[in-house]
Coordinates of C-alpha atoms in Angstrom, one line a residue:
Chain A
M1 CA -19.4 -37.3 3.0
N2 CA -16.1 -37.0 1.2
Q3 CA -13.3 -38.0 3.6
P4 CA -10.3 -35.7 4.2
S5 CA -6.9 -37.0 3.6
A6 CA -3.9 -36.8 6.2
E7 CA -2.1 -34.3 4.1
C8 CA -1.8 -30.9 5.9
M9 CA -3.1 -27.8 3.9
I10 CA -3.1 -25.2 6.5
E11 CA -1.3 -25.3 9.7
A12 CA -1.5 -22.3 12.1
R13 CA 0.6 -22.2 15.3
G14 CA 0.2 -19.8 18.0
V15 CA -0.9 -17.0 15.8
Q16 CA -1.0 -13.4 17.6
K17 CA -2.1 -10.3 16.0
W18 CA -2.2 -6.7 17.4
Y19 CA -4.0 -4.0 15.4
P20 CA -2.1 -0.7 15.1
N21 CA -4.4 0.7 17.7
G22 CA -3.2 -1.8 20.2
F23 CA -6.2 -4.2 20.1
H24 CA -5.0 -7.8 20.7
A25 CA -7.2 -9.5 17.9
L26 CA -5.7 -13.1 17.9
R27 CA -4.3 -14.4 21.1
G28 CA -2.4 -17.6 20.1
V29 CA -4.6 -19.4 17.7
D30 CA -3.8 -23.0 16.4
L31 CA -5.7 -24.7 13.7
T32 CA -4.8 -27.5 11.2
V33 CA -6.8 -28.0 8.1
H34 CA -6.4 -31.2 6.0
R35 CA -6.6 -31.7 2.4
G36 CA -10.3 -32.2 1.4
E37 CA -11.6 -31.0 4.8
V38 CA -14.4 -28.4 5.4
V39 CA -13.8 -26.5 8.7
V40 CA -16.5 -24.2 9.8
V41 CA -15.4 -21.3 12.2
M42 CA -18.2 -19.8 14.3
G43 CA -18.2 -17.3 17.1
P44 CA -19.6 -13.9 18.1
S45 CA -18.8 -10.9 16.1
G46 CA -15.5 -9.4 17.1
S47 CA -14.1 -12.8 18.1
G48 CA -11.4 -12.5 15.4
K49 CA -12.7 -15.5 13.1
S50 CA -12.6 -13.2 9.9
T51 CA -9.2 -11.7 10.8
F52 CA -7.9 -15.2 11.5
I53 CA -8.8 -16.7 8.1
R54 CA -7.7 -13.5 6.4
T55 CA -4.1 -14.1 7.7
F56 CA -4.0 -17.4 5.7
N57 CA -3.7 -15.4 2.3
A58 CA -2.0 -12.5 3.9
L59 CA -4.7 -10.0 3.6
E60 CA -4.0 -9.4 7.3
D61 CA -0.6 -9.6 8.8
F62 CA 0.3 -11.2 12.2
Q63 CA 3.1 -10.5 14.6
Q64 CA 3.8 -13.9 16.4
G65 CA 3.3 -17.5 15.4
S66 CA 3.6 -19.2 12.2
I67 CA 1.3 -20.2 9.3
T68 CA 2.1 -22.8 6.6
V69 CA -0.3 -23.0 3.6
D70 CA 0.1 -25.8 1.1
G71 CA 3.7 -26.4 2.4
R72 CA 4.8 -22.7 2.1
A73 CA 5.6 -20.7 5.2
L74 CA 3.8 -17.2 5.1
S75 CA 6.6 -14.6 5.4
N76 CA 7.1 -11.1 4.4
D77 CA 8.5 -12.3 1.1
L78 CA 6.1 -10.8 -1.5
R79 CA 7.0 -13.6 -4.0
D80 CA 5.8 -16.2 -1.5
I81 CA 2.7 -14.2 -0.8
D82 CA 1.7 -13.9 -4.4
A83 CA 2.4 -17.7 -5.0
I84 CA 0.3 -18.6 -1.9
R85 CA -2.6 -16.2 -3.1
R86 CA -2.7 -18.1 -6.4
E87 CA -3.4 -21.2 -4.7
V88 CA -5.8 -19.8 -2.0
G89 CA -9.3 -18.6 -3.3
M90 CA -11.4 -16.3 -1.2
V91 CA -15.1 -15.4 -1.2
F92 CA -16.0 -12.3 0.6
Q93 CA -19.0 -11.2 2.5
Q94 CA -19.6 -8.2 0.1
F95 CA -18.9 -10.3 -3.0
N96 CA -16.3 -7.7 -4.3
L97 CA -16.9 -8.4 -7.9
F98 CA -15.3 -6.0 -10.3
P99 CA -18.3 -3.8 -11.3
H100 CA -16.6 -2.6 -14.6
L101 CA -16.1 -6.2 -16.0
S102 CA -18.6 -8.4 -17.2
V103 CA -19.3 -11.7 -15.4
L104 CA -17.2 -13.5 -18.0
E105 CA -14.3 -11.1 -17.7
N106 CA -14.6 -11.3 -14.0
L107 CA -13.8 -15.0 -14.1
T108 CA -11.2 -14.8 -16.8
L109 CA -9.1 -11.8 -15.7
A110 CA -6.8 -13.6 -13.1
P111 CA -6.2 -16.9 -15.0
I112 CA -5.3 -14.8 -18.1
Q113 CA -3.2 -12.2 -16.4
V114 CA -1.7 -14.2 -13.6
R115 CA -1.5 -17.7 -14.9
K116 CA -0.9 -16.5 -18.5
R117 CA -3.2 -19.2 -19.9
P118 CA -4.7 -18.5 -23.5
K119 CA -7.9 -16.7 -23.6
A120 CA -10.0 -19.2 -25.4
E121 CA -9.3 -21.9 -23.2
V122 CA -10.0 -19.8 -19.9
E123 CA -13.3 -18.7 -21.4
E124 CA -14.4 -22.2 -22.1
Q125 CA -13.5 -23.2 -18.5
A126 CA -15.4 -20.0 -17.3
Y127 CA -18.6 -21.0 -19.1
A128 CA -18.3 -24.4 -17.5
L129 CA -18.0 -23.1 -14.0
L130 CA -20.8 -20.5 -14.6
E131 CA -22.9 -23.5 -15.7
R132 CA -21.9 -25.5 -12.5
V133 CA -23.0 -22.6 -10.3
G134 CA -26.2 -22.3 -12.4
I135 CA -25.8 -19.0 -14.0
R136 CA -24.2 -19.5 -17.5
E137 CA -27.0 -17.3 -19.2
Q138 CA -25.7 -14.2 -17.3
A139 CA -22.1 -14.5 -18.6
D140 CA -22.4 -11.1 -20.6
K141 CA -24.1 -9.1 -17.9
Y142 CA -22.4 -6.9 -15.4
P143 CA -22.3 -7.5 -11.7
G144 CA -24.7 -4.6 -10.9
Q145 CA -27.3 -6.3 -13.0
L146 CA -27.6 -9.5 -10.9
S147 CA -29.1 -10.3 -7.6
G148 CA -27.1 -10.8 -4.5
G149 CA -27.2 -14.6 -4.7
Q150 CA -26.1 -14.5 -8.3
Q151 CA -23.3 -12.1 -7.6
Q152 CA -21.9 -14.5 -4.7
R153 CA -22.2 -17.4 -7.1
V154 CA -20.3 -15.5 -9.7
A155 CA -17.7 -14.8 -6.9
I156 CA -17.2 -18.3 -6.1
A157 CA -16.8 -19.2 -9.8
R158 CA -14.3 -16.6 -10.1
S159 CA -12.3 -18.0 -7.3
L160 CA -12.7 -21.6 -8.9
C161 CA -11.5 -20.3 -12.2
M162 CA -8.0 -19.9 -10.7
E163 CA -8.2 -23.7 -9.7
P164 CA -7.2 -23.1 -6.0
R165 CA -6.2 -25.8 -3.7
I166 CA -7.9 -24.2 -0.8
L167 CA -11.0 -22.0 -0.7
L168 CA -11.7 -19.4 2.2
F169 CA -15.2 -18.2 2.7
D170 CA -15.6 -15.0 4.9
E171 CA -19.3 -14.9 5.9
P172 CA -20.4 -15.6 2.4
T173 CA -24.1 -15.4 3.1
S174 CA -24.3 -12.7 5.7
S175 CA -25.2 -9.8 3.4
L176 CA -27.8 -11.9 1.3
D177 CA -31.5 -11.8 1.6
P178 CA -32.9 -15.0 3.2
E179 CA -34.3 -16.4 0.0
M180 CA -30.9 -16.2 -1.7
V181 CA -28.9 -17.9 1.0
R182 CA -30.0 -21.4 0.0
E183 CA -28.7 -21.1 -3.6
V184 CA -25.2 -20.1 -2.5
L185 CA -25.1 -22.9 0.3
E186 CA -26.1 -25.3 -2.3
V187 CA -23.0 -24.3 -4.5
M188 CA -20.8 -24.7 -1.4
R189 CA -22.2 -28.0 -0.5
N190 CA -21.5 -29.3 -4.0
L191 CA -18.0 -28.0 -3.7
A192 CA -17.4 -29.8 -0.3
A193 CA -18.9 -33.0 -2.0
D194 CA -16.2 -32.7 -4.8
G195 CA -13.5 -32.7 -2.3
M196 CA -12.6 -29.0 -2.0
T197 CA -10.5 -27.9 1.0
M198 CA -12.6 -25.3 2.6
V199 CA -12.6 -23.0 5.5
V200 CA -15.8 -21.2 6.2
V201 CA -16.7 -18.4 8.5
T202 CA -20.5 -18.5 8.8
H203 CA -23.6 -18.4 11.2
E204 CA -25.3 -21.0 9.0
V205 CA -25.8 -23.8 11.6
G206 CA -27.5 -26.0 9.0
F207 CA -24.7 -25.9 6.7
A208 CA -22.2 -26.6 9.5
R209 CA -24.2 -29.6 10.7
E210 CA -24.5 -31.0 7.3
V211 CA -21.2 -30.3 5.5
A212 CA -18.5 -29.6 8.1
H213 CA -15.9 -32.1 9.2
R214 CA -15.1 -30.0 12.0
V215 CA -16.5 -26.8 13.8
V216 CA -14.3 -24.3 15.5
L217 CA -15.6 -21.9 18.0
M218 CA -13.6 -18.8 18.4
A219 CA -14.1 -16.1 21.2
E220 CA -12.0 -13.1 22.2
G221 CA -9.2 -14.0 19.7
Q222 CA -8.9 -17.6 20.8
V223 CA -10.1 -21.0 19.8
V224 CA -12.6 -22.1 22.5
E225 CA -13.7 -25.4 21.3
E226 CA -13.0 -27.8 18.2
A227 CA -15.1 -30.6 17.7
D228 CA -17.1 -32.6 14.9
P229 CA -20.4 -31.0 14.3
A230 CA -22.5 -33.7 16.0
T231 CA -20.6 -33.3 19.3
F232 CA -20.4 -29.5 19.0
F233 CA -23.9 -28.9 18.6
T234 CA -25.3 -31.4 21.1
N235 CA -22.8 -31.8 23.6
P236 CA -20.1 -29.0 23.7
S237 CA -17.5 -29.3 26.5
H238 CA -17.0 -25.5 27.3
E239 CA -19.3 -23.1 28.9
R240 CA -18.6 -20.5 26.4
S241 CA -19.7 -22.7 23.6
R242 CA -23.1 -23.5 25.4
Q243 CA -23.6 -19.7 25.9
F244 CA -22.9 -19.1 22.1
L245 CA -25.1 -22.0 21.0
A246 CA -27.9 -20.7 23.3
Q247 CA -27.8 -17.5 21.4
I248 CA -27.9 -18.7 17.9
L249 CA -30.1 -22.0 18.2
Chain B
M1 CA -54.4 11.6 -18.4
T2 CA -53.6 13.9 -21.3
L3 CA -54.1 17.5 -21.1
S4 CA -55.0 19.9 -24.0
L5 CA -52.3 22.4 -25.0
P6 CA -53.9 25.4 -23.2
Q7 CA -54.3 23.1 -20.0
R8 CA -50.7 22.2 -20.0
L9 CA -49.6 25.7 -20.6
K10 CA -51.7 26.9 -17.6
R11 CA -50.3 24.1 -15.3
E12 CA -46.6 24.7 -16.4
L13 CA -46.6 28.4 -16.4
A14 CA -49.4 29.7 -14.2
A15 CA -50.3 27.1 -11.6
T16 CA -50.7 29.8 -8.8
P17 CA -51.0 33.6 -9.3
L18 CA -47.3 33.9 -8.2
D19 CA -46.2 31.4 -10.8
G20 CA -48.2 33.3 -13.4
A21 CA -46.7 36.7 -12.5
V22 CA -43.1 35.2 -12.6
S23 CA -43.8 33.6 -15.9
A24 CA -45.3 36.8 -17.3
V25 CA -42.3 38.9 -16.2
L26 CA -39.9 36.2 -17.6
I27 CA -41.6 36.1 -21.0
V28 CA -41.6 39.8 -21.4
A29 CA -37.9 40.1 -20.4
I30 CA -36.9 37.2 -22.7
T31 CA -38.9 38.5 -25.7
A32 CA -37.4 42.0 -25.2
A33 CA -33.9 40.7 -24.9
A34 CA -34.3 38.3 -28.0
I35 CA -35.9 41.2 -30.1
G36 CA -33.0 43.4 -29.1
F37 CA -30.4 41.0 -29.8
L38 CA -31.8 39.7 -33.2
G39 CA -32.4 43.3 -34.3
W40 CA -28.8 44.1 -33.5
A41 CA -27.3 40.8 -34.9
F42 CA -29.3 41.1 -38.4
G43 CA -29.6 44.9 -38.4
R44 CA -27.0 47.3 -37.1
A45 CA -24.2 44.6 -36.6
Q46 CA -21.6 44.8 -39.4
W47 CA -20.1 41.5 -40.0
L48 CA -17.7 42.7 -42.5
V49 CA -15.1 42.5 -39.8
I50 CA -15.5 38.8 -39.5
Q51 CA -15.8 38.2 -43.3
A52 CA -12.6 40.1 -44.0
N53 CA -10.6 38.6 -41.1
G54 CA -12.1 35.0 -41.2
T55 CA -8.8 33.5 -42.3
L56 CA -6.9 35.3 -39.5
L57 CA -9.2 34.3 -36.8
A58 CA -9.1 30.7 -38.1
V59 CA -5.4 30.1 -38.6
G60 CA -3.5 33.4 -37.9
R61 CA -0.7 34.3 -40.2
Y62 CA -0.3 30.7 -41.5
P63 CA 1.2 31.1 -44.9
V64 CA -1.4 31.2 -47.6
E65 CA 0.5 28.8 -50.0
Q66 CA 0.6 26.1 -47.3
Q67 CA -3.0 26.4 -46.1
W68 CA -3.9 23.3 -48.3
R69 CA -2.2 21.3 -45.4
L70 CA -4.8 22.6 -43.0
W71 CA -7.7 21.8 -45.3
L72 CA -6.3 18.3 -45.7
L73 CA -6.2 18.1 -41.8
V74 CA -9.8 19.2 -41.4
G75 CA -10.7 16.7 -44.2
L76 CA -8.9 13.8 -42.3
L77 CA -10.6 14.9 -39.0
A78 CA -13.9 14.9 -40.7
A79 CA -13.4 11.5 -42.2
A80 CA -12.2 10.1 -38.7
T81 CA -15.4 11.7 -37.2
G82 CA -17.8 10.1 -39.8
L83 CA -15.8 6.8 -39.6
G84 CA -16.1 6.6 -35.7
W85 CA -19.6 8.1 -35.6
G86 CA -20.8 5.3 -38.2
L87 CA -19.0 2.4 -36.4
L88 CA -20.6 3.5 -33.1
R89 CA -24.2 3.8 -34.4
G90 CA -24.4 1.2 -37.2
R91 CA -27.5 1.4 -39.4
R92 CA -29.6 3.3 -36.9
W93 CA -30.2 7.0 -37.3
P94 CA -31.7 8.1 -33.9
F95 CA -33.2 11.4 -33.6
N96 CA -30.1 13.1 -32.1
D97 CA -28.1 11.8 -35.2
R98 CA -30.7 13.1 -37.7
L99 CA -30.6 16.6 -36.0
A100 CA -26.8 16.7 -35.9
S101 CA -26.8 15.8 -39.7
V102 CA -29.1 18.6 -40.4
L103 CA -27.2 21.1 -38.6
L104 CA -24.0 19.9 -40.2
V105 CA -25.5 20.4 -43.8
A106 CA -27.0 23.7 -42.8
L107 CA -23.5 24.9 -41.4
G108 CA -21.7 23.5 -44.5
L109 CA -24.0 25.5 -46.9
W110 CA -24.5 28.8 -44.8
A111 CA -21.0 29.3 -43.1
P112 CA -18.9 29.5 -46.3
A113 CA -21.4 31.7 -47.9
A114 CA -21.8 33.9 -45.0
L115 CA -18.0 34.2 -44.7
G116 CA -18.0 35.3 -48.4
L117 CA -15.5 32.7 -49.3
S118 CA -14.4 32.2 -52.9
L119 CA -16.1 29.5 -54.9
P120 CA -13.3 27.0 -54.8
L121 CA -13.0 27.4 -50.9
Q122 CA -16.9 27.0 -50.7
V123 CA -16.6 23.8 -52.6
R124 CA -13.9 22.6 -50.3
W125 CA -16.1 23.2 -47.4
W126 CA -19.1 21.3 -49.1
A127 CA -16.7 18.4 -49.8
I128 CA -15.7 18.0 -46.2
T129 CA -19.3 18.0 -45.0
A130 CA -20.2 15.4 -47.6
L131 CA -17.1 13.3 -46.7
L132 CA -18.1 13.4 -43.0
L133 CA -21.8 12.4 -43.5
G134 CA -20.9 10.0 -46.5
L135 CA -18.7 8.0 -44.2
R136 CA -21.1 8.2 -41.4
W137 CA -23.6 6.5 -43.7
A138 CA -21.1 4.0 -45.4
F139 CA -19.5 2.9 -42.1
G140 CA -22.8 2.7 -40.3
R141 CA -24.1 0.3 -43.1
W142 CA -20.9 -1.9 -43.9
G143 CA -18.4 -0.9 -41.2
A144 CA -19.1 -3.5 -38.7
A145 CA -19.1 -6.3 -41.3
G146 CA -15.8 -5.0 -42.8
L147 CA -14.3 -4.8 -39.2
A148 CA -15.4 -8.3 -38.5
R149 CA -13.5 -9.6 -41.5
L150 CA -10.2 -8.0 -40.3
H151 CA -7.8 -10.3 -38.5
P152 CA -8.2 -9.8 -34.7
R153 CA -4.5 -8.7 -34.4
V154 CA -5.1 -5.9 -36.9
R155 CA -8.3 -5.0 -35.2
R156 CA -6.6 -4.6 -31.9
L157 CA -4.2 -2.0 -33.5
L158 CA -7.1 0.2 -34.9
P159 CA -7.5 2.4 -31.8
L160 CA -3.9 3.4 -32.5
G161 CA -5.2 5.3 -35.4
F162 CA -6.3 8.3 -33.2
P163 CA -2.9 9.0 -31.7
L164 CA -1.4 8.5 -35.2
L165 CA -3.9 10.9 -36.6
Y166 CA -2.9 13.4 -34.1
L167 CA 0.7 13.0 -34.9
I168 CA -0.1 13.3 -38.7
G169 CA -1.9 16.6 -37.8
L170 CA 1.2 18.0 -35.9
W171 CA 3.3 17.1 -39.0
L172 CA 0.9 18.8 -41.3
I173 CA 0.7 21.9 -39.2
A174 CA 4.4 22.3 -38.3
G175 CA 5.9 20.7 -41.6
G176 CA 9.4 19.0 -41.8
L177 CA 10.0 15.7 -43.1
G178 CA 9.5 16.7 -46.7
L179 CA 7.0 19.4 -46.1
G180 CA 8.1 22.9 -46.0
S181 CA 8.3 23.9 -42.2
V182 CA 5.9 26.6 -40.8
A183 CA 7.4 28.2 -37.6
P184 CA 5.0 28.0 -34.5
S185 CA 5.2 31.9 -34.4
E186 CA 3.1 31.8 -37.6
W187 CA 0.3 29.7 -36.1
G188 CA -2.7 31.6 -34.7
G189 CA -6.3 32.0 -34.1
L190 CA -8.5 29.1 -33.6
L191 CA -5.7 26.7 -35.0
L192 CA -3.4 27.8 -32.1
T193 CA -6.1 27.5 -29.5
L194 CA -7.3 24.1 -30.4
L195 CA -3.7 22.8 -30.8
M196 CA -2.5 24.1 -27.4
A197 CA -5.6 22.9 -25.6
S198 CA -5.5 19.5 -27.2
L199 CA -1.8 19.0 -26.6
A200 CA -2.2 20.1 -23.0
M201 CA -5.2 17.6 -22.5
L202 CA -3.3 14.8 -24.1
L203 CA -0.1 15.2 -22.1
S204 CA -1.6 16.3 -18.8
F205 CA -3.7 13.1 -18.6
P206 CA -0.9 10.6 -18.0
L207 CA 1.0 13.2 -15.9
G208 CA -2.1 13.8 -13.8
V209 CA -2.7 10.0 -13.3
L210 CA 0.9 9.6 -12.2
L211 CA 0.9 12.6 -9.7
A212 CA -2.3 11.1 -8.2
L213 CA -0.7 7.7 -7.7
G214 CA 2.4 9.5 -6.4
R215 CA 0.4 11.2 -3.9
R216 CA -0.9 7.9 -2.6
S217 CA 2.3 6.1 -2.7
E218 CA 3.9 4.4 0.3
L219 CA 7.3 6.0 -0.7
P220 CA 7.5 9.2 1.5
L221 CA 9.7 11.2 -1.1
L222 CA 7.6 10.3 -4.0
R223 CA 4.4 11.3 -2.0
W224 CA 5.9 14.6 -0.6
G225 CA 7.2 15.5 -4.0
S226 CA 3.7 15.0 -5.6
V227 CA 1.8 16.8 -2.8
L228 CA 4.3 19.7 -3.2
Y229 CA 4.0 19.9 -6.8
I230 CA 0.1 19.6 -6.9
E231 CA -0.3 22.3 -4.0
F232 CA 2.2 24.7 -5.5
I233 CA 0.5 24.6 -8.9
R234 CA -2.9 24.9 -7.6
G235 CA -2.0 27.8 -5.4
A236 CA -0.5 29.8 -8.2
P237 CA -2.7 31.8 -10.9
L238 CA -2.1 30.4 -14.3
I239 CA -1.1 33.8 -15.7
T240 CA 1.8 34.1 -13.4
L241 CA 2.9 30.5 -14.3
L242 CA 2.8 31.5 -18.0
F243 CA 4.9 34.6 -17.4
L244 CA 7.2 32.5 -15.3
G245 CA 7.4 30.0 -18.1
Q246 CA 8.2 32.6 -20.7
N247 CA 11.0 34.0 -18.5
I248 CA 12.5 31.1 -16.4
L249 CA 13.6 29.1 -19.4
G250 CA 15.2 32.1 -20.9
F251 CA 17.4 32.4 -17.9
L252 CA 18.2 28.8 -17.6
L253 CA 19.1 28.0 -21.1
P254 CA 21.5 30.0 -23.3
G255 CA 19.8 32.2 -26.0
G256 CA 19.1 29.9 -28.9
L257 CA 18.5 26.7 -27.0
A258 CA 15.3 27.7 -25.2
P259 CA 12.3 26.3 -27.0
D260 CA 9.9 28.4 -28.9
R261 CA 7.5 30.6 -26.7
V262 CA 4.6 28.5 -28.2
W263 CA 6.1 25.2 -27.0
R264 CA 6.9 26.8 -23.5
A265 CA 3.4 28.0 -23.1
A266 CA 2.1 24.4 -24.1
A267 CA 4.4 22.9 -21.4
V268 CA 3.1 25.2 -18.8
L269 CA -0.5 24.6 -19.6
T270 CA 0.3 20.9 -19.5
L271 CA 1.8 21.1 -16.1
F272 CA -0.9 23.3 -14.7
C273 CA -3.7 21.0 -16.0
A274 CA -2.0 17.9 -14.6
A275 CA -2.1 19.2 -11.0
Y276 CA -5.9 19.6 -11.3
L277 CA -6.4 16.4 -13.0
A278 CA -4.3 14.7 -10.3
E279 CA -6.8 15.9 -7.7
A280 CA -9.7 14.6 -9.8
V281 CA -8.1 11.2 -10.2
R282 CA -7.2 11.1 -6.5
S283 CA -10.9 11.5 -5.6
G284 CA -11.7 8.8 -8.1
L285 CA -9.0 6.4 -6.5
A286 CA -10.5 7.2 -3.1
A287 CA -13.9 6.1 -4.3
V288 CA -12.7 2.6 -5.1
P289 CA -13.8 0.3 -2.2
R290 CA -11.0 -1.5 -0.5
G291 CA -12.6 -4.7 -1.1
Q292 CA -11.9 -4.3 -4.8
V293 CA -8.1 -4.4 -4.1
E294 CA -8.5 -7.3 -1.6
A295 CA -10.4 -9.3 -4.1
A296 CA -7.8 -8.6 -6.9
R297 CA -4.8 -9.5 -4.6
S298 CA -6.5 -12.6 -3.3
L299 CA -6.8 -13.9 -6.9
G300 CA -3.2 -13.4 -7.2
L301 CA -2.9 -10.4 -9.2
S302 CA 0.2 -8.3 -8.5
V303 CA 0.1 -4.7 -7.3
P304 CA 0.5 -3.2 -11.0
Q305 CA -2.1 -5.7 -12.3
T306 CA -4.5 -4.8 -9.7
L307 CA -4.0 -1.1 -10.5
G308 CA -4.3 -1.4 -14.1
A309 CA -7.2 -3.8 -14.4
V310 CA -9.1 -3.2 -11.4
V311 CA -8.5 0.2 -9.7
L312 CA -7.7 2.7 -12.3
P313 CA -10.5 1.7 -14.7
Q314 CA -13.0 2.3 -11.8
A315 CA -11.3 5.5 -10.5
L316 CA -11.1 7.0 -13.9
R317 CA -14.8 6.4 -14.7
T318 CA -15.6 8.1 -11.4
A319 CA -13.3 11.0 -12.1
L320 CA -14.4 11.5 -15.7
P321 CA -16.9 14.3 -15.2
T322 CA -14.5 16.2 -13.2
M323 CA -11.7 15.7 -15.5
V324 CA -13.8 16.9 -18.6
G325 CA -14.8 20.0 -16.5
Q326 CA -11.2 20.6 -16.1
F327 CA -10.4 20.2 -19.9
I328 CA -13.2 22.6 -20.5
S329 CA -11.7 25.1 -18.2
L330 CA -8.3 24.5 -19.9
L331 CA -9.8 25.3 -23.3
Q332 CA -11.0 28.6 -22.0
D333 CA -7.8 29.3 -20.0
T334 CA -5.9 29.3 -23.5
T335 CA -7.3 32.9 -23.9
L336 CA -4.7 33.8 -21.4
L337 CA -2.1 33.0 -24.0
S338 CA -2.9 36.3 -25.5
L339 CA -1.6 38.1 -22.5
I340 CA 1.7 36.7 -23.0
G341 CA 1.8 37.8 -26.7
L342 CA 0.7 34.6 -28.4
L343 CA -1.9 35.2 -31.1
D344 CA -4.5 32.6 -30.1
L345 CA -8.2 33.2 -31.0
L346 CA -8.5 36.0 -28.4
G347 CA -5.0 37.4 -29.3
M348 CA -5.9 37.4 -33.0
A349 CA -9.1 39.1 -32.4
R350 CA -7.5 41.9 -30.2
S351 CA -5.1 42.4 -33.1
V352 CA -8.0 42.7 -35.6
M353 CA -9.9 45.1 -33.3
A354 CA -6.8 47.1 -33.1
N355 CA -6.9 47.7 -36.8
P356 CA -8.3 51.3 -37.4
A357 CA -10.4 50.0 -40.3
Y358 CA -12.5 47.9 -37.8
L359 CA -12.7 50.3 -34.9
G360 CA -15.7 49.9 -32.7
K361 CA -16.6 46.4 -34.0
N362 CA -15.8 44.6 -30.7
A363 CA -19.3 43.2 -30.2
E364 CA -19.1 41.3 -33.5
V365 CA -15.9 39.9 -32.7
Y366 CA -16.4 39.0 -29.1
L367 CA -19.7 37.4 -30.1
T368 CA -18.0 35.3 -32.7
L369 CA -15.3 34.1 -30.3
A370 CA -18.0 33.3 -27.7
V371 CA -20.0 31.2 -30.1
L372 CA -16.7 29.3 -31.2
F373 CA -15.8 28.6 -27.6
W374 CA -19.2 27.5 -26.8
C375 CA -19.2 25.1 -29.8
C376 CA -16.0 23.5 -28.7
C377 CA -17.0 23.1 -24.9
A378 CA -20.4 21.7 -25.9
A379 CA -18.6 19.1 -28.2
L380 CA -16.4 18.1 -25.1
G381 CA -19.6 18.1 -22.9
L382 CA -21.5 15.8 -25.2
G383 CA -18.5 13.5 -25.8
S384 CA -18.0 13.2 -22.1
R385 CA -21.6 12.3 -21.4
A386 CA -21.8 9.9 -24.3
L387 CA -18.6 8.1 -22.7
E388 CA -20.3 8.1 -19.3
R389 CA -23.3 6.3 -20.7
R390 CA -21.2 3.8 -22.4
L391 CA -19.1 3.0 -19.3
D392 CA -22.1 2.8 -17.0
T393 CA -22.3 -0.8 -16.2
T394 CA -25.1 -0.5 -13.7
R395 CA -27.8 0.2 -16.1
P396 CA -30.3 -2.6 -16.6
A397 CA -29.5 -4.8 -19.6

């Protein structure tokens, strides 16, 4: 397993969030993610885990606390937010590919428009990435013509094409048919082995056991337990963790 | 299982006794109507009114010595059509294309003769038909290869040919810049109808998109301004707005400064259509899932980039059928121009029918109008469906 460095990529301190309807979604969450580290966030639905990782690239705002991503503090300054989003890739549960663009165009859109890189160079890189996730031959198709697993692999390649320093995964396999989960996890496993910094919200115990450096359990908007996978799955220290594990194992 | 013809007829027309009765009644009714209509159209109807007034219905009182400019414009449009058609289809001639070609040839041979045009004019008509089909064939055969040899930068400029052609058309019609100018009051008939409709379509499209975006804006003034505008326009009948447009500018601007009545009417049509387009675009925008915006933003695209590259293309694709429906209504609404005294197709027809020489020939004139409008609307509908198919990215490869 690739060893994380001491450099801090994400540092969240005392993050609190209320939804407009008054619901207290995050109740003082702390988390530190180091460069090259794979952190898996688990927890029952409604525990705030998706909301939490969506604050890292400002898809969700928060009212109290602080988050520093790659040395930049998240603030309301839009230029800072755009700068952070360029360095933080995100993979969604529903893929969110652009249905009106071909697979290749899905990959090249942001590097060309945001990073202003030459088209030919980006396309070369896009083909290489599609090769890496095993679907180079689908480059000219449209997302609607691919299976769920293929779409999610395109979505991962799309994020990688921006050469992010951090990748966030928001339940990447939850809307896939069981036989397609494996191909997506395989891609994620390879990314982890290459040293990508990853924060993954997932229910895939096998993936967490094998790939994660650390597993975090969230419940009711708080971090309940934070441990290496071996300890987390065999000898958790909190009662709430034991309850959760009893339900999913 | 294949059925013989009598079996198939029985199944489709008379599967049950009730079906059979309905079919029988309909067959009798349709046959009677067809016999009655054909008997009138080829027997009692006197088409002299159309023959004698063909030019008036087509272009109004456009000066005869300047009409070569309109022929040139029709030729240019035919050339552009043939060119685009050829590039689109390549070497293939599917059934629809062959059918359309046969219809065009038939129209090219029959219409000028039926209108009783002079021989030189008939020859012009044939030449235009030949130009269209010839370019369709030539560009289908060699167009793609020729295009590939162009420099990519030149190739990217080619779509600009369409707005350019439109501007050339306006110049040919209105004159100026070296051509003798023809005042808008001399334009009429089908020329005026198509010009007003196309101008309003082209200008109302960007305006409608901006209004739809304004209605969803986070700036309260912009949002309320757009809502107010859209709801006001949609709440008023077009005819009142047209009258308002004719009068209000006269009050606001001193005598000679107010633009010509034709331009005022074009402005009202544009402003009217934009409000309806805005609602169509708004429903398209609402249909784009939130995840699309999140994905684009998380890739670092700015708000305008997200709008231009991700949201609008999908919203406009969704709104396309509604927008084309709106354009078809707009084309038909141009007939209201005759009520404010402009000689559009209907206005021209009414002035023809008011001529004592053609008293009682209303049916012939109205039928011609209906067919002309139907042709234009059918063309819009066909174009829209072809575009929808091209933009449909969910079809299996």
